[in-house]
Short mmCIF file of C-alpha atoms in Angstrom, two decimals:
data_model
loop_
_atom_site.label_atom_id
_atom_site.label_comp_id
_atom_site.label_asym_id
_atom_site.label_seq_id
_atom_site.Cartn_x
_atom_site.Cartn_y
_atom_site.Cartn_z
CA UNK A 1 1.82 11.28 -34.42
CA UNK A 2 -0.19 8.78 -36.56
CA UNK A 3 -3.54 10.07 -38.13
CA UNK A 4 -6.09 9.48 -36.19
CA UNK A 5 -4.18 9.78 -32.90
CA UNK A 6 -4.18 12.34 -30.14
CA UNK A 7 -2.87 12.92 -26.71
CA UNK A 8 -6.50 10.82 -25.80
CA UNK A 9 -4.94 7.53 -27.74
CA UNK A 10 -1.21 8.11 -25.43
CA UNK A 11 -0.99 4.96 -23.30
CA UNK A 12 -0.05 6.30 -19.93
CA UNK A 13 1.27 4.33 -16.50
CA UNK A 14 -0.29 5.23 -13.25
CA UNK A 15 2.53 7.08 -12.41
CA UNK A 16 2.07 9.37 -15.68
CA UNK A 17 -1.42 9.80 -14.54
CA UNK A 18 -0.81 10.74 -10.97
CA UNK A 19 1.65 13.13 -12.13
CA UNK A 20 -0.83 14.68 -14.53
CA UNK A 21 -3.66 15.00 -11.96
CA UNK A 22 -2.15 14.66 -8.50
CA UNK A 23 -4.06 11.94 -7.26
CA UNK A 24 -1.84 8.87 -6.16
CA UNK A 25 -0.54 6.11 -8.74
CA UNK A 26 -2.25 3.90 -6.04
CA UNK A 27 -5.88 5.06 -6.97
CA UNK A 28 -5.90 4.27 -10.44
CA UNK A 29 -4.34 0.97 -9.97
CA UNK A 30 -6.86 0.10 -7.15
CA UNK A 31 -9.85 1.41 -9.56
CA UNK A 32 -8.61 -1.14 -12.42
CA UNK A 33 -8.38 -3.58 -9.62
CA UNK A 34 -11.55 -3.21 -8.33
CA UNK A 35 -13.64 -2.39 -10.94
CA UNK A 36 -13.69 -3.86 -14.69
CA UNK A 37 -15.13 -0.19 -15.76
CA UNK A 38 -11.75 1.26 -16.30
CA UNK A 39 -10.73 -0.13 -19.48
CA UNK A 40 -6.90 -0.45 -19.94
CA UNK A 41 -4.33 -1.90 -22.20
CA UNK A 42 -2.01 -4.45 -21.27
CA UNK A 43 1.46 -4.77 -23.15
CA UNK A 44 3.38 -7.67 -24.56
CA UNK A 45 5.89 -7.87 -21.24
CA UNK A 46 2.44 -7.56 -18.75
CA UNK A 47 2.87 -3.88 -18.24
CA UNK A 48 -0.54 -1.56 -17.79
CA UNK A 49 -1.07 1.23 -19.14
CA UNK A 50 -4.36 3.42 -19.37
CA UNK A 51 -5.20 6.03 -22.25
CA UNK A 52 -6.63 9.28 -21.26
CA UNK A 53 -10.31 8.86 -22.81
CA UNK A 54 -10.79 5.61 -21.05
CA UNK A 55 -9.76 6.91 -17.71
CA UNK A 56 -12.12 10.21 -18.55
CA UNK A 57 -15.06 7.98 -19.32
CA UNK A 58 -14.45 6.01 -16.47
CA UNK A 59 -14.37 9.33 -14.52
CA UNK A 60 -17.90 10.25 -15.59
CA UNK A 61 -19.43 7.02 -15.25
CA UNK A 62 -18.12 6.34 -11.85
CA UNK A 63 -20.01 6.18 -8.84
CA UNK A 64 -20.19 9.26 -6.93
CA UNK A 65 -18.37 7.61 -3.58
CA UNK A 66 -15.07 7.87 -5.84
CA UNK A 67 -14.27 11.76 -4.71
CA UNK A 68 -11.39 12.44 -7.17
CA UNK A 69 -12.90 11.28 -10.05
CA UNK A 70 -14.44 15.41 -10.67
CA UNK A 71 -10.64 16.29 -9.78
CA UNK A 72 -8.87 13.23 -12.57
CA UNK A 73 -11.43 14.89 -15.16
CA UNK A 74 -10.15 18.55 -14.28
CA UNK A 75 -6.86 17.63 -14.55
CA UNK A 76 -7.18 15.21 -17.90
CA UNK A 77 -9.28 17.15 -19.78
CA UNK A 78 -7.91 20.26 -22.24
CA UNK A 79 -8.73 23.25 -21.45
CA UNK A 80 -11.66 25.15 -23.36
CA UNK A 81 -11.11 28.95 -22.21
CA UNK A 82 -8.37 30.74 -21.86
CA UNK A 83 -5.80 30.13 -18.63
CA UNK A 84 -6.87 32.19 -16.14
CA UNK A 85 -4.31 35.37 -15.31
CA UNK A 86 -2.00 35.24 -13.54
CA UNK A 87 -3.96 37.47 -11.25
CA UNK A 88 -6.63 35.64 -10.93
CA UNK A 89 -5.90 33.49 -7.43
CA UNK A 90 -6.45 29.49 -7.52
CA UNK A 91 -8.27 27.73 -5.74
CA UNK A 92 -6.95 24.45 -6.99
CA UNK A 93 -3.26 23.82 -5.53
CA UNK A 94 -0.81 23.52 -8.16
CA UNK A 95 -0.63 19.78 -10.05
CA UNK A 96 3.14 19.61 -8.26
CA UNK A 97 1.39 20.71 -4.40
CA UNK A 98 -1.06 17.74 -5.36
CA UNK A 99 1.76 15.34 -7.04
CA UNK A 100 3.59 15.92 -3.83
CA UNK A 101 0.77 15.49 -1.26
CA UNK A 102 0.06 12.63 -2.94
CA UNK A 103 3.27 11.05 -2.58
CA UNK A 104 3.10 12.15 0.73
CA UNK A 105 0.29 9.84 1.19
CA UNK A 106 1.60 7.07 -0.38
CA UNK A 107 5.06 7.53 1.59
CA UNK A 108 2.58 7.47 5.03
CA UNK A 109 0.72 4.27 4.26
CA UNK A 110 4.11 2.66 3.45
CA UNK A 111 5.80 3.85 7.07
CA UNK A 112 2.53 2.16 8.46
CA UNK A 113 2.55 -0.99 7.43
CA UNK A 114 5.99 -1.05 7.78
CA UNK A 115 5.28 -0.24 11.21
CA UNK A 116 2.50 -2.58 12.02
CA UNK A 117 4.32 -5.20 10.87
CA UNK A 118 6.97 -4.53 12.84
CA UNK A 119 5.15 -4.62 16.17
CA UNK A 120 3.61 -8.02 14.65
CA UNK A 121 7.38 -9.37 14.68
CA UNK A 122 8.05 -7.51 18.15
CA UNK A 123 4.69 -9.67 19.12
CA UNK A 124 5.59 -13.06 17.81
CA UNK A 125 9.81 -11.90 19.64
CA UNK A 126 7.96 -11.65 23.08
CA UNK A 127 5.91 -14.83 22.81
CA UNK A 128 8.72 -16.74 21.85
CA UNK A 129 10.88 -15.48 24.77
CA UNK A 130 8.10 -16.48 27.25
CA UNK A 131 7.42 -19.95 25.27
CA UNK A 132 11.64 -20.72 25.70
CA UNK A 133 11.59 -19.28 29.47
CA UNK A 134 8.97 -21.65 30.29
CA UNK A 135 10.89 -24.29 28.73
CA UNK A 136 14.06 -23.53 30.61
CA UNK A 137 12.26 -23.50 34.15
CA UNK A 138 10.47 -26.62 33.07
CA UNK A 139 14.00 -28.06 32.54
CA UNK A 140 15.67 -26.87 35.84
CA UNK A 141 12.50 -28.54 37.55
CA UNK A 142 13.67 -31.97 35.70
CA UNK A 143 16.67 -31.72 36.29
CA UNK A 144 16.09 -30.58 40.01
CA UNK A 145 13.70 -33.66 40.25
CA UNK A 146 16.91 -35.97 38.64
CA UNK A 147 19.54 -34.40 41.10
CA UNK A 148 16.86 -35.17 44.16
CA UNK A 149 16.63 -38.70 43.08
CA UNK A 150 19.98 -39.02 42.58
CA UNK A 151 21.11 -37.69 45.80
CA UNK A 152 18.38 -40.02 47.69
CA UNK A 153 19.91 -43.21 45.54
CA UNK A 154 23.64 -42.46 46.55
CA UNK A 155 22.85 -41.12 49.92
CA UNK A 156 25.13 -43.93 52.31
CA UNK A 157 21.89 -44.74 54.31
CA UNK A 158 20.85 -46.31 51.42
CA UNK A 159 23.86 -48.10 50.02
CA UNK A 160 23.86 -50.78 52.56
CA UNK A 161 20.53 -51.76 52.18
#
């Protein structure tokens, strides 16, 4: 590690991050999206990545509405006693429980929007079935019409006339 460097100075992706607090990669990509706060470093090919200090200042600077952000600094920050034994019970769920739920989420929100916009295309189906049925019995009343006129023009009471 260069001099000067620590694990603060590591560039992480979200993914990294969620894995390392449990909170979904979608949060921090949302927070960089929606508010210029959360510093972060983009690389030569466009990729982002965050470093831990800027995503802990963000944490204690952000506005109280973001819930995780006490749970991103737990997680991020080293530890200043010593672990707790292994008697000791948790009250935090284990980083993999929260990893998981997490993905959980993020697995959810994906089957519902896949979801929603497959009723939208099951919408748009239906109208277009009507929209062609209405066409078809507007063409069997033309052609209904034709036939009737036809029939009148050939009838033989009208051929000698």
């Amino acid at each position: 590690m260069p001099e000067g460097s620590g694990p603060d100075d590591d560039l992480l992706t979200a993914a990294e991050l969620a894995r390392l607090t449990g909170v979904s990669a979608s949060t921090f990509v949302n927070w960089t999206r929606h508010n210029p706060a959360l510093a972060t470093v983009t690389l030569h090919d466009g990729a982002v990545r965050f470093r831990r200090r800027d995503v802990l200042e963000f944490c204690s600077t952000a506005s109280p509405r973001l819930r995780v952000t006490a749970k991103v600094q737990r997680a991020l920050r080293p530890p200043t006693a010593a672990p707790p034994s292994r008697t000791t019970a948790s009250t935090e769920p284990a980083p993999e429980i929260e990893a998981l739920r997490a993905l959980a989420r993020d697995l959810r929100n994906a089957a519902h929007q896949n979801l929603q916009a497959m009723l939208t295309a099951a919408r748009l189906a239906e109208e277009t079935a009507r929209s062609h049925r209405e066409q078809l019995e507007q063409l069997a009343a033309s052609m209904a019409a034709y036939d009737a006129a036809l029939s009148q023009l050939t009838a033989p009471s009208t051929m000698n006339d």
